[in-house]
């Protein structure tokens, strides 16, 4: 038994049982090789608001196959099997995250990613997360929404000792729920440095109706001063808003087939609440951070408020072709920080003529790695109108800088209309959908080849 393992058992015993007064029978049972036995041990320890709905008769067949969720711009965390246990390796570490073509921040995340890689399991799975702390300070992981034994809850000093820099720690539990959960550091400042990732538990028996596409989005806010790369985690005002760690227009659009049913899982890990709006369609909320909602509670809407620490799962029938916006509707969350381009300069748009402002913009544009596309037309007397300009100088077209297979075929200067928490769900008819998925596959394959050549 390694030192880490020994320490784990000692701590689990101290915090999980002795400290909290749990019965002897539960102590030290967190690591078992037989998932069935583990499940039996944990049964009866969880209470659901709907009653003891998890007590089910012996399964006659295995769990239904499930459709994995896609997290745009974030990878899945792979796992290995140890007997019947799914084993994941998660490393907390500093991460450089390019949130816009001209802005890279020093965030903290997991396995080189911020947000951390997506963990996908199935209801009933026994899961082990071998965790390593490569941060310069102590941390722990909380499994948000999951009903796990107290010694797995990841709260420093309450349910475990903080995990010191360089230390490993093993979490292990049975996932008896289904739904959209997430993992995060239980330190408030670390949360605001980006330490969160999806933990999706697919149901043992498929949801009805079945979805054909399943996408996940994590909402985050950042306060990063111009010429700076480190987020100010004490700030209450945010100048960068991201989906899955990227700001529009750099966010990868979602691709769906016309006529399909689309599921969108949205998780908020920030300081603000975000009303997430879908254009051109109505959706229903089919789940929360607590799991699937009964169909009798579904009603049509197109804007769902995702509060801090909440998850909202929405579904809709993609029956209209087009590139439909999915965005936060808070006006200040539909912007990027222009200040990063201006640095210590100011554009004198409010009290000067268009020509001067334009020449300033062009000078600025030369200093950043994309071409500034001419802004939308303005009236000849624009400067005589009180309040001008509002959006006239906001838009920054950067189609080439953010081009990827998923943006293929969008109209020229599409990127000028997108900033902040904003992305597209592109609903494509069969043939275009097939072409698009092939294009994506080809690009990813050649990227993989390039990577393996380089390493
Ligand atoms: Cu918002």
Short mmCIF file of C-alpha atoms and ligand atoms in Angstrom, two decimals:
data_model
loop_
_atom_site.label_atom_id
_atom_site.label_comp_id
_atom_site.label_asym_id
_atom_site.label_seq_id
_atom_site.Cartn_x
_atom_site.Cartn_y
_atom_site.Cartn_z
CA UNK A 1 0.00 0.00 0.00
CA UNK A 2 1.48 3.33 -1.01
CA UNK A 3 1.92 6.19 1.42
CA UNK A 4 -0.80 8.09 -0.33
CA UNK A 5 -3.23 5.21 -0.06
CA UNK A 6 -2.39 4.69 3.59
CA UNK A 7 -2.88 8.37 4.26
CA UNK A 8 -6.17 8.22 2.40
CA UNK A 9 -7.50 5.43 4.58
CA UNK A 10 -6.27 7.11 7.72
CA UNK A 11 -7.94 10.38 6.71
CA UNK A 12 -11.09 8.68 5.54
CA UNK A 13 -11.34 6.90 8.85
CA UNK A 14 -10.68 10.05 10.82
CA UNK A 15 -12.86 12.41 8.87
CA UNK A 16 -15.45 10.04 7.48
CA UNK A 17 -16.19 7.99 10.56
CA UNK A 18 -14.54 9.04 13.77
CA UNK A 19 -15.00 12.73 13.33
CA UNK A 20 -18.54 12.56 12.07
CA UNK A 21 -19.64 9.64 14.15
CA UNK A 22 -20.63 7.32 11.31
CA UNK A 23 -21.11 3.71 12.20
CA UNK A 24 -18.27 1.22 12.13
CA UNK A 25 -19.94 -0.63 9.29
CA UNK A 26 -19.53 2.29 6.91
CA UNK A 27 -15.97 3.13 7.79
CA UNK A 28 -13.21 2.22 5.41
CA UNK A 29 -15.63 0.82 2.85
CA UNK A 30 -14.89 3.46 0.27
CA UNK A 31 -12.51 1.38 -1.80
CA UNK A 32 -13.83 -1.99 -2.84
CA UNK A 33 -13.12 -3.97 -5.94
CA UNK A 34 -16.64 -5.32 -6.41
CA UNK A 35 -19.02 -2.58 -7.58
CA UNK A 36 -22.09 -4.67 -6.67
CA UNK A 37 -20.91 -4.98 -3.09
CA UNK A 38 -20.08 -1.28 -2.97
CA UNK A 39 -23.51 -0.42 -4.22
CA UNK A 40 -25.12 -2.62 -1.61
CA UNK A 41 -23.08 -0.94 1.14
CA UNK A 42 -24.14 2.51 0.00
CA UNK A 43 -27.79 1.63 -0.52
CA UNK A 44 -30.07 3.04 2.09
CA UNK A 45 -27.68 5.88 2.81
CA UNK A 46 -29.20 8.18 0.26
CA UNK A 47 -32.53 9.87 0.59
CA UNK A 48 -34.26 11.36 -2.40
CA UNK A 49 -36.97 14.02 -2.22
CA UNK A 50 -39.06 11.61 -4.31
CA UNK A 51 -38.66 8.76 -1.85
CA UNK A 52 -36.47 5.73 -2.11
CA UNK A 53 -36.77 5.46 -5.86
CA UNK A 54 -33.38 3.82 -6.28
CA UNK A 55 -34.43 0.54 -4.73
CA UNK A 56 -35.06 -1.41 -7.85
CA UNK A 57 -35.50 -5.03 -8.70
CA UNK A 58 -32.49 -6.95 -9.97
CA UNK A 59 -31.72 -5.82 -13.52
CA UNK A 60 -32.64 -8.38 -16.13
CA UNK A 61 -30.30 -6.90 -18.70
CA UNK A 62 -27.39 -4.46 -18.71
CA UNK A 63 -27.77 -0.69 -18.84
CA UNK A 64 -28.95 0.90 -22.09
CA UNK A 65 -26.23 2.23 -24.39
CA UNK A 66 -25.95 5.99 -24.08
CA UNK A 67 -25.16 8.90 -26.35
CA UNK A 68 -22.09 10.70 -25.00
CA UNK A 69 -22.37 14.42 -24.42
CA UNK A 70 -20.18 16.70 -26.54
CA UNK A 71 -18.49 19.59 -24.72
CA UNK A 72 -17.40 22.06 -27.43
CA UNK A 73 -13.76 23.17 -26.93
CA UNK A 74 -13.26 20.74 -24.02
CA UNK A 75 -12.12 17.10 -24.23
CA UNK A 76 -13.51 14.09 -22.38
CA UNK A 77 -11.49 12.52 -19.59
CA UNK A 78 -10.61 8.95 -20.62
CA UNK A 79 -10.84 6.11 -18.11
CA UNK A 80 -9.44 2.65 -17.54
CA UNK A 81 -11.23 -0.31 -15.97
CA UNK A 82 -10.01 -1.90 -12.76
CA UNK A 83 -12.27 -4.87 -12.32
CA UNK A 84 -15.70 -3.30 -12.42
CA UNK A 85 -14.46 0.16 -11.43
CA UNK A 86 -14.07 3.06 -13.88
CA UNK A 87 -10.78 4.74 -13.01
CA UNK A 88 -10.17 8.38 -13.98
CA UNK A 89 -6.96 10.35 -13.47
CA UNK A 90 -7.49 14.00 -12.71
CA UNK A 91 -4.68 16.51 -12.22
CA UNK A 92 -5.25 20.02 -10.86
CA UNK A 93 -2.75 22.42 -12.43
CA UNK A 94 -2.18 25.92 -13.84
CA UNK A 95 -3.45 26.20 -17.41
CA UNK A 96 -2.92 28.69 -20.20
CA UNK A 97 -6.28 29.25 -21.85
CA UNK A 98 -6.69 31.19 -25.08
CA UNK A 99 -10.10 32.74 -24.57
CA UNK A 100 -9.92 34.95 -27.68
CA UNK A 101 -7.45 35.17 -30.59
CA UNK A 102 -5.78 38.11 -28.87
CA UNK A 103 -6.20 37.05 -25.24
CA UNK A 104 -4.64 34.16 -23.35
CA UNK A 105 -5.17 33.94 -19.63
CA UNK A 106 -3.40 32.12 -16.81
CA UNK A 107 -6.22 30.08 -15.36
CA UNK A 108 -6.23 27.02 -13.11
CA UNK A 109 -7.88 23.87 -14.30
CA UNK A 110 -7.47 20.15 -14.68
CA UNK A 111 -5.38 18.03 -17.07
CA UNK A 112 -4.27 21.05 -19.08
CA UNK A 113 -7.84 22.17 -19.65
CA UNK A 114 -10.03 24.93 -18.25
CA UNK A 115 -12.80 24.03 -17.66
CA UNK A 116 -11.47 20.58 -16.76
CA UNK A 117 -12.12 17.59 -19.00
CA UNK A 118 -15.63 16.18 -19.03
CA UNK A 119 -16.22 13.03 -16.99
CA UNK A 120 -18.97 10.80 -18.37
CA UNK A 121 -20.26 7.79 -16.49
CA UNK A 122 -23.46 5.83 -16.32
CA UNK A 123 -25.90 5.50 -13.45
CA UNK A 124 -24.83 2.53 -11.36
CA UNK A 125 -21.12 2.86 -12.17
CA UNK A 126 -18.51 2.48 -9.49
CA UNK A 127 -16.09 5.36 -10.11
CA UNK A 128 -12.57 5.98 -8.81
CA UNK A 129 -10.87 9.32 -9.38
CA UNK A 130 -7.15 9.28 -8.75
CA UNK A 131 -6.48 12.91 -8.11
CA UNK A 132 -3.16 14.72 -8.09
CA UNK A 133 -2.54 18.28 -6.96
CA UNK A 134 -0.01 20.15 -9.09
CA UNK A 135 -1.12 23.55 -7.85
CA UNK A 136 1.09 25.68 -5.61
CA UNK A 137 -1.49 25.41 -2.81
CA UNK A 138 -3.79 22.85 -1.25
CA UNK A 139 -7.06 21.89 -2.89
CA UNK A 140 -9.79 19.23 -2.93
CA UNK A 141 -12.62 18.21 -5.25
CA UNK A 142 -16.28 18.51 -4.50
CA UNK A 143 -18.72 16.40 -6.54
CA UNK A 144 -21.52 18.90 -7.00
CA UNK A 145 -24.96 17.34 -6.79
CA UNK A 146 -23.75 13.80 -6.36
CA UNK A 147 -24.98 11.84 -3.38
CA UNK A 148 -21.71 10.40 -2.18
CA UNK A 149 -20.57 9.25 1.25
CA UNK A 150 -19.45 12.15 3.43
CA UNK A 151 -15.77 11.22 3.23
CA UNK A 152 -15.98 11.72 -0.57
CA UNK A 153 -17.59 15.16 -0.39
CA UNK A 154 -14.36 17.09 -0.93
CA UNK A 155 -14.72 19.91 1.59
CA UNK A 156 -11.39 20.78 3.21
CA UNK A 157 -11.31 20.28 6.98
CA UNK A 158 -14.93 19.13 7.07
CA UNK A 159 -14.88 15.86 5.16
CA UNK A 160 -11.19 15.51 4.42
CA UNK A 161 -7.80 17.09 4.93
CA UNK A 162 -6.78 19.55 2.21
CA UNK A 163 -4.69 17.85 -0.46
CA UNK A 164 -1.24 19.42 -0.31
CA UNK A 165 0.74 20.46 -3.40
CA UNK A 166 2.36 17.37 -4.89
CA UNK A 167 0.00 14.99 -3.10
CA UNK A 168 -2.37 12.44 -4.52
CA UNK A 169 -5.79 11.56 -3.20
CA UNK A 170 -8.26 8.91 -4.22
CA UNK A 171 -11.99 9.52 -4.43
CA UNK A 172 -14.27 6.56 -4.95
CA UNK A 173 -18.02 6.17 -4.96
CA UNK A 174 -20.96 4.60 -6.70
CA UNK A 175 -23.05 6.85 -8.91
CA UNK A 176 -26.64 5.89 -8.18
CA UNK A 177 -28.11 9.02 -9.80
CA UNK A 178 -28.57 10.19 -13.37
CA UNK A 179 -28.13 13.77 -14.50
CA UNK A 180 -25.86 16.74 -15.08
CA UNK A 181 -23.38 17.22 -12.28
CA UNK A 182 -19.99 18.84 -12.02
CA UNK A 183 -16.80 18.71 -10.06
CA UNK A 184 -15.05 21.75 -8.67
CA UNK A 185 -12.57 22.91 -6.11
CA UNK A 186 -14.25 23.87 -2.87
CA UNK A 187 -12.10 26.99 -2.53
CA UNK A 188 -13.98 30.10 -3.66
CA UNK A 189 -10.97 31.77 -5.28
CA UNK A 190 -9.90 28.54 -6.99
CA UNK A 191 -13.41 28.25 -8.41
CA UNK A 192 -13.04 31.70 -9.91
CA UNK A 193 -9.66 30.67 -11.36
CA UNK A 194 -11.57 28.13 -13.42
CA UNK A 195 -11.50 24.93 -11.41
CA UNK A 196 -14.62 23.18 -12.62
CA UNK A 197 -15.56 20.41 -15.01
CA UNK A 198 -18.62 18.42 -16.10
CA UNK A 199 -19.57 15.16 -14.42
CA UNK A 200 -22.37 13.64 -16.47
CA UNK A 201 -24.18 10.53 -15.28
CA UNK A 202 -26.09 8.97 -18.15
CA UNK A 203 -29.25 7.13 -17.07
CA UNK A 204 -29.34 3.35 -16.73
CA UNK A 205 -32.53 3.35 -18.80
CA UNK A 206 -32.57 5.89 -21.65
CA UNK A 207 -34.53 9.09 -21.26
CA UNK A 208 -37.69 9.35 -23.31
CA UNK A 209 -37.84 10.88 -25.78
CA UNK A 210 -34.27 10.11 -26.75
CA UNK A 211 -32.03 12.96 -27.85
CA UNK A 212 -29.98 12.72 -31.04
CA UNK A 213 -27.47 15.37 -29.95
CA UNK A 214 -26.26 16.18 -26.47
CA UNK A 215 -24.12 19.27 -25.82
CA UNK A 216 -22.66 20.74 -22.65
CA UNK A 217 -21.71 24.33 -21.80
CA UNK A 218 -20.02 25.69 -18.70
CA UNK A 219 -20.56 29.40 -18.06
CA UNK A 220 -17.69 31.36 -16.49
CA UNK A 221 -16.72 34.98 -15.85
CA UNK A 222 -13.29 36.52 -15.66
CA UNK A 223 -11.88 39.83 -14.53
CA UNK A 224 -8.62 40.24 -16.41
CA UNK A 225 -7.11 43.68 -16.79
CA UNK A 226 -5.65 44.80 -20.12
CA UNK A 227 -2.02 43.71 -20.50
CA UNK A 228 -2.68 41.15 -17.79
CA UNK A 229 -3.16 37.41 -17.97
CA UNK A 230 -4.07 36.52 -14.39
CA UNK A 231 -7.76 36.77 -13.47
CA UNK A 232 -8.55 38.94 -10.48
CA UNK A 233 -10.59 36.49 -8.42
CA UNK A 234 -11.57 39.15 -5.89
CA UNK A 235 -13.16 41.40 -8.51
CA UNK A 236 -16.91 41.74 -8.73
CA UNK A 237 -16.94 43.14 -12.25
CA UNK A 238 -16.10 40.93 -15.17
CA UNK A 239 -14.80 41.84 -18.58
CA UNK A 240 -14.53 38.36 -20.10
CA UNK A 241 -17.42 35.94 -20.34
CA UNK A 242 -16.91 32.42 -21.64
CA UNK A 243 -18.69 29.25 -22.69
CA UNK A 244 -16.39 26.29 -21.98
CA UNK A 245 -13.47 28.64 -21.45
CA UNK A 246 -13.75 30.51 -24.76
CA UNK A 247 -15.37 33.80 -25.75
CA UNK A 248 -17.31 34.37 -28.96
CA UNK A 249 -16.53 34.28 -31.80
CA UNK A 250 -13.86 31.71 -30.88
CA UNK A 251 -16.43 29.28 -29.39
CA UNK A 252 -16.92 26.22 -31.58
CA UNK A 253 -20.47 26.13 -32.99
CA UNK A 254 -22.67 23.10 -32.28
CA UNK A 255 -23.81 21.08 -35.27
CA UNK A 256 -27.20 19.34 -35.39
CA UNK A 257 -29.14 17.47 -38.04
CA UNK A 258 -32.41 18.96 -39.21
CA UNK A 259 -35.28 17.03 -37.63
CA UNK A 260 -33.23 15.79 -34.68
CA UNK A 261 -33.87 16.27 -30.98
CA UNK A 262 -31.18 18.34 -29.30
CA UNK A 263 -30.24 18.38 -25.64
CA UNK A 264 -28.26 21.25 -24.18
CA UNK A 265 -26.84 21.07 -20.66
CA UNK A 266 -25.81 24.37 -19.17
CA UNK A 267 -23.86 24.76 -15.95
CA UNK A 268 -23.06 28.06 -14.29
CA UNK A 269 -19.91 28.47 -12.24
CA UNK A 270 -19.49 32.17 -11.68
CA UNK A 271 -20.72 35.18 -9.74
CA UNK A 272 -23.66 36.13 -11.97
CA UNK A 273 -26.83 34.45 -13.14
CA UNK A 274 -27.16 33.99 -16.86
CA UNK A 275 -30.42 34.04 -18.86
CA UNK A 276 -29.53 31.73 -21.73
CA UNK A 277 -31.60 32.37 -24.81
CA UNK A 278 -32.11 30.25 -27.91
CA UNK A 279 -33.19 31.92 -31.16
CA UNK A 280 -35.93 30.67 -33.44
CA UNK A 281 -37.04 27.69 -31.35
CA UNK A 282 -38.85 26.80 -28.14
CA UNK A 283 -37.33 24.40 -25.67
CA UNK A 284 -38.42 22.65 -22.49
CA UNK A 285 -36.39 22.28 -19.32
CA UNK A 286 -36.02 18.53 -18.91
CA UNK A 287 -33.62 18.52 -16.01
CA UNK A 288 -31.81 20.46 -13.34
CA UNK A 289 -28.69 19.91 -11.29
CA UNK A 290 -30.85 17.40 -9.40
CA UNK A 291 -31.49 15.11 -12.37
CA UNK A 292 -34.27 14.50 -14.87
CA UNK A 293 -37.50 16.43 -14.36
CA UNK A 294 -40.85 14.66 -14.83
CA UNK A 295 -42.42 15.40 -18.22
CA UNK A 296 -45.49 16.88 -16.49
CA UNK A 297 -43.29 19.83 -15.44
CA UNK A 298 -42.12 20.71 -18.94
CA UNK A 299 -43.45 23.88 -20.56
CA UNK A 300 -42.28 25.87 -23.56
CA UNK A 301 -39.77 28.66 -23.18
CA UNK A 302 -36.76 30.02 -25.04
CA UNK A 303 -34.81 31.70 -22.23
CA UNK A 304 -33.72 29.82 -19.17
CA UNK A 305 -32.11 31.48 -16.18
CA UNK A 306 -29.12 29.47 -15.08
CA UNK A 307 -28.29 30.55 -11.56
CA UNK A 308 -24.93 30.20 -9.88
CA UNK A 309 -24.12 26.55 -9.14
CA UNK A 310 -27.15 25.38 -11.10
CA UNK A 311 -27.47 23.13 -14.10
CA UNK A 312 -30.32 23.43 -16.57
CA UNK A 313 -30.96 20.83 -19.21
CA UNK A 314 -33.09 21.90 -22.13
CA UNK A 315 -34.31 19.98 -25.16
CA UNK A 316 -35.84 21.02 -28.44
CA UNK A 317 -36.78 19.64 -31.83
CA UNK A 318 -34.42 21.11 -34.41
CA UNK A 319 -37.04 21.60 -37.08
CA UNK A 320 -35.81 24.84 -38.64
CA UNK A 321 -32.60 24.94 -40.69
CA UNK A 322 -30.21 27.77 -39.93
CA UNK A 323 -27.47 29.02 -37.62
CA UNK A 324 -29.38 29.76 -34.43
CA UNK A 325 -27.88 31.79 -31.65
CA UNK A 326 -27.52 30.48 -28.13
CA UNK A 327 -26.43 33.31 -25.86
CA UNK A 328 -26.61 34.92 -22.48
CA UNK A 329 -29.02 37.82 -22.72
CA UNK A 330 -27.40 40.07 -20.12
CA UNK A 331 -26.19 42.91 -22.38
CA UNK A 332 -22.78 43.16 -20.74
CA UNK A 333 -22.30 39.45 -21.23
CA UNK A 334 -22.65 39.87 -24.98
CA UNK A 335 -19.36 41.76 -25.22
CA UNK A 336 -15.66 41.17 -25.14
CA UNK A 337 -13.20 43.48 -23.52
CA UNK A 338 -12.17 45.99 -26.15
CA UNK A 339 -9.77 47.38 -23.60
CA UNK A 340 -7.38 44.59 -24.43
CA UNK A 341 -7.06 45.97 -27.90
CA UNK A 342 -6.91 49.53 -26.76
CA UNK A 343 -4.44 48.71 -24.01
CA UNK A 344 -3.66 52.11 -22.55
CA UNK A 345 -5.17 54.03 -25.44
CA UNK A 346 -8.63 55.39 -25.95
CA UNK A 347 -10.55 55.65 -29.18
CA UNK A 348 -11.94 59.14 -29.51
CA UNK A 349 -15.19 58.14 -31.06
CA UNK A 350 -17.52 60.22 -28.94
CA UNK A 351 -16.16 63.60 -29.90
CA UNK A 352 -14.56 63.17 -33.26
CA UNK A 353 -15.42 62.19 -36.78
CA UNK A 354 -15.64 58.75 -38.22
CA UNK A 355 -12.47 59.08 -40.26
CA UNK A 356 -10.34 59.67 -37.21
CA UNK A 357 -11.93 56.84 -35.25
CA UNK A 358 -11.48 54.56 -38.22
CA UNK A 359 -7.82 55.36 -38.59
CA UNK A 360 -7.34 54.66 -34.89
CA UNK A 361 -9.10 51.32 -35.27
CA UNK A 362 -6.92 50.47 -38.24
CA UNK A 363 -3.78 51.30 -36.31
CA UNK A 364 -4.98 49.08 -33.49
CA UNK A 365 -5.97 46.31 -35.84
CA UNK A 366 -2.40 46.18 -37.19
CA UNK A 367 -1.18 45.43 -33.69
CA UNK A 368 -3.34 42.33 -33.26
CA UNK A 369 -3.21 39.06 -35.18
CA UNK A 370 -6.37 39.51 -37.20
CA UNK A 371 -7.68 41.76 -39.87
CA UNK A 372 -10.11 44.43 -38.81
CA UNK A 373 -13.17 44.20 -40.99
CA UNK A 374 -14.93 47.48 -41.62
CA UNK A 375 -17.71 48.08 -39.15
CA UNK A 376 -21.38 48.32 -40.06
CA UNK A 377 -22.47 51.46 -41.95
CA UNK A 378 -23.19 54.64 -39.99
CA UNK A 379 -25.30 57.68 -40.89
CA UNK A 380 -23.68 60.78 -42.42
CA UNK A 381 -24.78 62.83 -39.42
CA UNK A 382 -23.98 60.13 -36.85
CA UNK A 383 -21.78 62.37 -34.76
CA UNK A 384 -24.59 64.91 -34.40
CA UNK A 385 -26.83 62.35 -32.70
CA UNK A 386 -26.61 62.29 -28.89
CA UNK A 387 -25.59 58.84 -27.74
CA UNK A 388 -23.61 57.90 -30.85
CA UNK A 389 -21.73 55.59 -30.99
CA UNK A 390 -23.18 52.57 -29.21
CA UNK A 391 -22.36 49.40 -31.12
CA UNK A 392 -20.86 51.10 -34.16
CA UNK A 393 -17.27 50.50 -33.11
CA UNK A 394 -17.79 47.38 -31.02
CA UNK A 395 -17.73 44.74 -33.67
CA UNK A 396 -14.51 43.04 -34.58
CA UNK A 397 -14.73 40.71 -37.54
CA UNK A 398 -12.15 37.96 -37.26
CA UNK A 399 -13.52 35.13 -39.40
CA UNK A 400 -10.08 33.82 -40.39
CA UNK A 401 -8.65 33.95 -36.89
CA UNK A 402 -11.43 31.73 -35.54
CA UNK A 403 -12.08 29.53 -38.59
CA UNK A 404 -12.61 25.82 -38.00
CA UNK A 405 -14.65 23.14 -39.78
CA UNK A 406 -17.73 24.00 -37.71
CA UNK A 407 -17.70 27.59 -39.03
CA UNK A 408 -17.53 26.52 -42.68
CA UNK A 409 -20.19 28.16 -44.83
CA UNK A 410 -21.15 30.93 -42.40
CA UNK A 411 -21.72 34.30 -44.11
CA UNK A 412 -18.72 36.65 -44.47
CA UNK A 413 -18.01 38.75 -41.37
CA UNK A 414 -20.22 36.44 -39.26
CA UNK A 415 -17.76 36.78 -36.39
CA UNK A 416 -18.42 40.53 -36.13
CA UNK A 417 -21.87 39.76 -34.72
CA UNK A 418 -20.62 37.58 -31.89
CA UNK A 419 -19.00 38.44 -28.57
CA UNK A 420 -18.93 37.12 -25.03
CA UNK A 421 -21.30 34.33 -24.06
CA UNK A 422 -22.58 33.59 -27.51
CA UNK A 423 -22.48 30.61 -29.78
CA UNK A 424 -24.39 29.01 -32.64
CA UNK A 425 -26.31 25.84 -33.04
CA UNK A 426 -26.21 25.11 -36.75
CA UNK A 427 -29.18 23.03 -37.84
CA UNK A 428 -28.26 21.47 -41.17
CA UNK A 429 -30.33 19.43 -43.64
CA UNK A 430 -29.14 15.82 -44.21
CA UNK A 431 -26.65 16.37 -47.01
CA UNK A 432 -25.03 19.44 -45.47
CA UNK A 433 -24.99 17.70 -42.13
CA UNK A 434 -23.18 14.67 -43.60
CA UNK A 435 -20.66 16.93 -45.36
CA UNK A 436 -20.07 18.88 -42.17
CA UNK A 437 -19.51 15.83 -39.98
CA UNK A 438 -17.10 14.44 -42.61
CA UNK A 439 -15.24 17.77 -42.70
CA UNK A 440 -14.95 17.81 -38.92
CA UNK A 441 -13.75 14.20 -38.85
CA UNK A 442 -11.12 14.82 -41.54
CA UNK A 443 -9.78 17.90 -39.79
CA UNK A 444 -9.60 16.22 -36.39
CA UNK A 445 -7.85 13.19 -37.91
CA UNK A 446 -5.21 15.31 -39.63
CA UNK A 447 -4.75 17.38 -36.46
CA UNK A 448 -4.19 14.16 -34.55
CA UNK A 449 -1.66 12.99 -37.15
CA UNK A 450 0.17 16.31 -36.89
CA UNK A 451 0.29 16.02 -33.13
CA UNK A 452 1.66 12.49 -33.22
CA UNK A 453 4.32 13.57 -35.77
CA UNK A 454 5.30 16.48 -33.58
CA UNK A 455 5.66 14.40 -30.43
CU1 LIG B 1 -24.69 36.27 -18.58
#
